[in-house]
């Protein structure tokens, strides 16, 4: 089987909105104070989670739930940028270097564009590789259009570290 030393991975995440008034919306490592938060064991950062799943999938390391169980109290309220940093470390430990990640999030409000560069910078710093974020409106379609939650998709590219042979 030809091996070009590169792998892609895909990630998806969705979180429903929380009724807990103490939770704030967190996306791409940016906290939107005063905006209704998402339900989740961690800070429910769907953008960071999709990026994590894409990186783990590319490296053949399973998914976010295997690394950071949502029943483990260690990750309760976790900063997902820290989870991303740990996941990128696991990818490197497995013999792969993250090359880049591209994430798209579907959300109608608040506007993401003013925060896009901050998200890019924080996510990229956590992963040690460029991560870009784009945002789409739902056009009113389905559960996302009814503002029941937020969904994010990501793709990641990883490259085999020099001299590490052919990890599976
Ligand atoms: Mg998640």
Short mmCIF file of C-alpha atoms and ligand atoms in Angstrom, two decimals:
data_model
loop_
_atom_site.label_atom_id
_atom_site.label_comp_id
_atom_site.label_asym_id
_atom_site.label_seq_id
_atom_site.Cartn_x
_atom_site.Cartn_y
_atom_site.Cartn_z
CA UNK A 1 0.00 0.00 0.00
CA UNK A 2 1.47 3.35 -1.04
CA UNK A 3 2.17 5.59 1.91
CA UNK A 4 2.66 9.29 1.32
CA UNK A 5 3.25 10.14 4.92
CA UNK A 6 0.08 12.21 5.21
CA UNK A 7 -3.32 11.54 6.71
CA UNK A 8 -6.54 13.51 6.84
CA UNK A 9 -9.14 13.26 9.57
CA UNK A 10 -12.66 14.56 9.93
CA UNK A 11 -14.32 15.80 13.07
CA UNK A 12 -17.86 16.78 13.94
CA UNK A 13 -19.42 18.05 17.11
CA UNK A 14 -22.78 19.35 18.21
CA UNK A 15 -23.89 20.74 21.56
CA UNK A 16 -27.39 21.79 22.55
CA UNK A 17 -27.99 25.02 24.38
CA UNK A 18 -28.02 24.84 28.17
CA UNK A 19 -30.73 26.12 30.51
CA UNK A 20 -28.05 26.86 33.11
CA UNK A 21 -27.75 30.66 33.35
CA UNK A 22 -24.25 30.28 34.77
CA UNK A 23 -22.89 28.75 31.56
CA UNK A 24 -21.48 31.09 28.92
CA UNK A 25 -21.08 30.35 25.26
CA UNK A 26 -17.50 29.28 24.48
CA UNK A 27 -16.41 28.73 20.89
CA UNK A 28 -12.90 28.48 19.52
CA UNK A 29 -11.52 29.41 22.93
CA UNK A 30 -13.49 32.68 22.98
CA UNK A 31 -15.97 33.22 25.81
CA UNK A 32 -19.06 35.19 24.83
CA UNK A 33 -20.15 36.72 28.12
CA UNK A 34 -23.91 37.07 28.42
CA UNK A 35 -24.62 34.68 25.57
CA UNK A 36 -26.52 31.52 26.42
CA UNK A 37 -24.08 28.67 26.98
CA UNK A 38 -24.01 25.16 25.59
CA UNK A 39 -24.66 22.00 27.57
CA UNK A 40 -21.64 19.79 28.12
CA UNK A 41 -19.28 18.15 30.57
CA UNK A 42 -16.45 20.54 29.66
CA UNK A 43 -16.90 24.14 28.52
CA UNK A 44 -18.79 22.64 25.52
CA UNK A 45 -16.58 24.37 22.95
CA UNK A 46 -17.90 22.61 19.86
CA UNK A 47 -15.31 24.27 17.61
CA UNK A 48 -12.39 23.03 19.69
CA UNK A 49 -13.99 19.60 20.00
CA UNK A 50 -14.44 19.20 16.25
CA UNK A 51 -10.78 20.16 15.77
CA UNK A 52 -9.72 17.61 18.39
CA UNK A 53 -11.72 14.84 16.74
CA UNK A 54 -10.30 15.69 13.32
CA UNK A 55 -6.72 15.56 14.63
CA UNK A 56 -7.30 12.31 16.53
CA UNK A 57 -8.98 10.71 13.52
CA UNK A 58 -6.10 11.72 11.25
CA UNK A 59 -3.62 10.07 13.58
CA UNK A 60 -5.79 6.99 14.07
CA UNK A 61 -6.22 7.70 17.76
CA UNK A 62 -9.97 7.26 18.04
CA UNK A 63 -12.09 10.13 19.24
CA UNK A 64 -12.34 12.75 21.95
CA UNK A 65 -14.44 10.56 24.23
CA UNK A 66 -11.64 7.99 24.45
CA UNK A 67 -9.09 10.58 25.57
CA UNK A 68 -11.35 12.75 27.70
CA UNK A 69 -14.27 10.74 29.03
CA UNK A 70 -17.37 12.79 29.77
CA UNK A 71 -17.83 10.80 32.97
CA UNK A 72 -14.34 11.67 34.26
CA UNK A 73 -14.53 14.41 36.90
CA UNK A 74 -11.05 15.52 35.82
CA UNK A 75 -12.61 17.08 32.71
CA UNK A 76 -15.66 18.68 34.34
CA UNK A 77 -15.81 22.27 33.18
CA UNK A 78 -12.53 21.76 31.33
CA UNK A 79 -11.04 24.46 29.14
CA UNK A 80 -11.24 22.83 25.73
CA UNK A 81 -8.13 24.69 24.56
CA UNK A 82 -6.28 22.61 27.12
CA UNK A 83 -7.93 19.46 25.76
CA UNK A 84 -6.83 20.50 22.28
CA UNK A 85 -3.29 21.02 23.50
CA UNK A 86 -3.28 17.56 25.07
CA UNK A 87 -4.80 15.95 21.98
CA UNK A 88 -2.19 17.55 19.70
CA UNK A 89 0.45 16.21 22.08
CA UNK A 90 -1.02 12.72 21.80
CA UNK A 91 -0.92 13.05 18.00
CA UNK A 92 2.76 13.98 18.18
CA UNK A 93 3.47 11.16 20.61
CA UNK A 94 1.98 8.79 18.04
CA UNK A 95 4.49 9.95 15.43
CA UNK A 96 2.48 12.57 13.57
CA UNK A 97 2.82 16.33 13.26
CA UNK A 98 -0.40 18.33 12.91
CA UNK A 99 -0.11 20.31 9.64
CA UNK A 100 -3.33 22.32 9.76
CA UNK A 101 -6.98 22.16 10.71
CA UNK A 102 -9.94 23.86 9.04
CA UNK A 103 -13.13 24.21 11.05
CA UNK A 104 -16.57 25.42 10.03
CA UNK A 105 -19.21 26.27 12.61
CA UNK A 106 -22.95 26.78 12.06
CA UNK A 107 -24.43 29.44 14.32
CA UNK A 108 -26.82 32.34 13.75
CA UNK A 109 -25.91 34.48 16.75
CA UNK A 110 -23.71 35.92 18.04
CA UNK A 111 -21.68 36.96 15.02
CA UNK A 112 -18.46 35.00 14.77
CA UNK A 113 -16.62 37.17 12.25
CA UNK A 114 -15.40 39.77 14.77
CA UNK A 115 -13.84 36.97 16.83
CA UNK A 116 -12.56 34.76 14.03
CA UNK A 117 -8.95 35.89 14.24
CA UNK A 118 -8.89 35.49 18.01
CA UNK A 119 -10.26 31.96 17.65
CA UNK A 120 -7.65 31.21 15.01
CA UNK A 121 -4.84 32.48 17.23
CA UNK A 122 -5.97 30.66 20.38
CA UNK A 123 -6.72 27.37 18.66
CA UNK A 124 -3.48 27.50 16.67
CA UNK A 125 -1.44 28.21 19.79
CA UNK A 126 -3.05 25.28 21.59
CA UNK A 127 -2.51 22.83 18.74
CA UNK A 128 0.88 24.14 17.66
CA UNK A 129 -0.39 24.24 14.08
CA UNK A 130 -2.56 26.62 12.05
CA UNK A 131 -6.28 26.30 12.70
CA UNK A 132 -8.72 28.42 10.75
CA UNK A 133 -12.39 28.95 11.57
CA UNK A 134 -15.20 29.90 9.24
CA UNK A 135 -18.80 30.45 10.27
CA UNK A 136 -22.08 29.84 8.48
CA UNK A 137 -25.64 30.83 9.25
CA UNK A 138 -28.24 28.08 9.36
CA UNK A 139 -30.59 29.89 6.97
CA UNK A 140 -33.27 28.89 9.46
CA UNK A 141 -33.00 25.23 8.56
CA UNK A 142 -33.79 22.54 11.12
CA UNK A 143 -32.66 22.31 14.71
CA UNK A 144 -29.75 24.69 14.18
CA UNK A 145 -32.13 27.22 12.64
CA UNK A 146 -34.38 26.92 15.70
CA UNK A 147 -31.28 27.69 17.77
CA UNK A 148 -31.43 24.40 19.62
CA UNK A 149 -27.67 24.02 19.45
CA UNK A 150 -24.40 24.68 17.67
CA UNK A 151 -22.61 22.32 15.28
CA UNK A 152 -19.06 22.36 13.97
CA UNK A 153 -17.14 20.37 11.39
CA UNK A 154 -13.40 20.16 10.97
CA UNK A 155 -10.81 18.49 8.79
CA UNK A 156 -7.22 18.01 9.85
CA UNK A 157 -4.05 17.09 8.01
CA UNK A 158 -1.17 15.39 9.77
CA UNK A 159 2.26 14.42 8.44
CA UNK A 160 4.45 11.61 9.64
CA UNK A 161 7.38 12.85 11.68
CA UNK A 162 10.72 12.33 9.94
CA UNK A 163 12.40 9.10 10.91
CA UNK A 164 9.39 7.58 12.61
CA UNK A 165 8.77 4.85 10.06
CA UNK A 166 5.22 3.95 9.20
CA UNK A 167 2.90 4.27 12.16
CA UNK A 168 -0.39 2.52 11.63
MG1 LIG B 1 -18.23 18.23 22.30
#
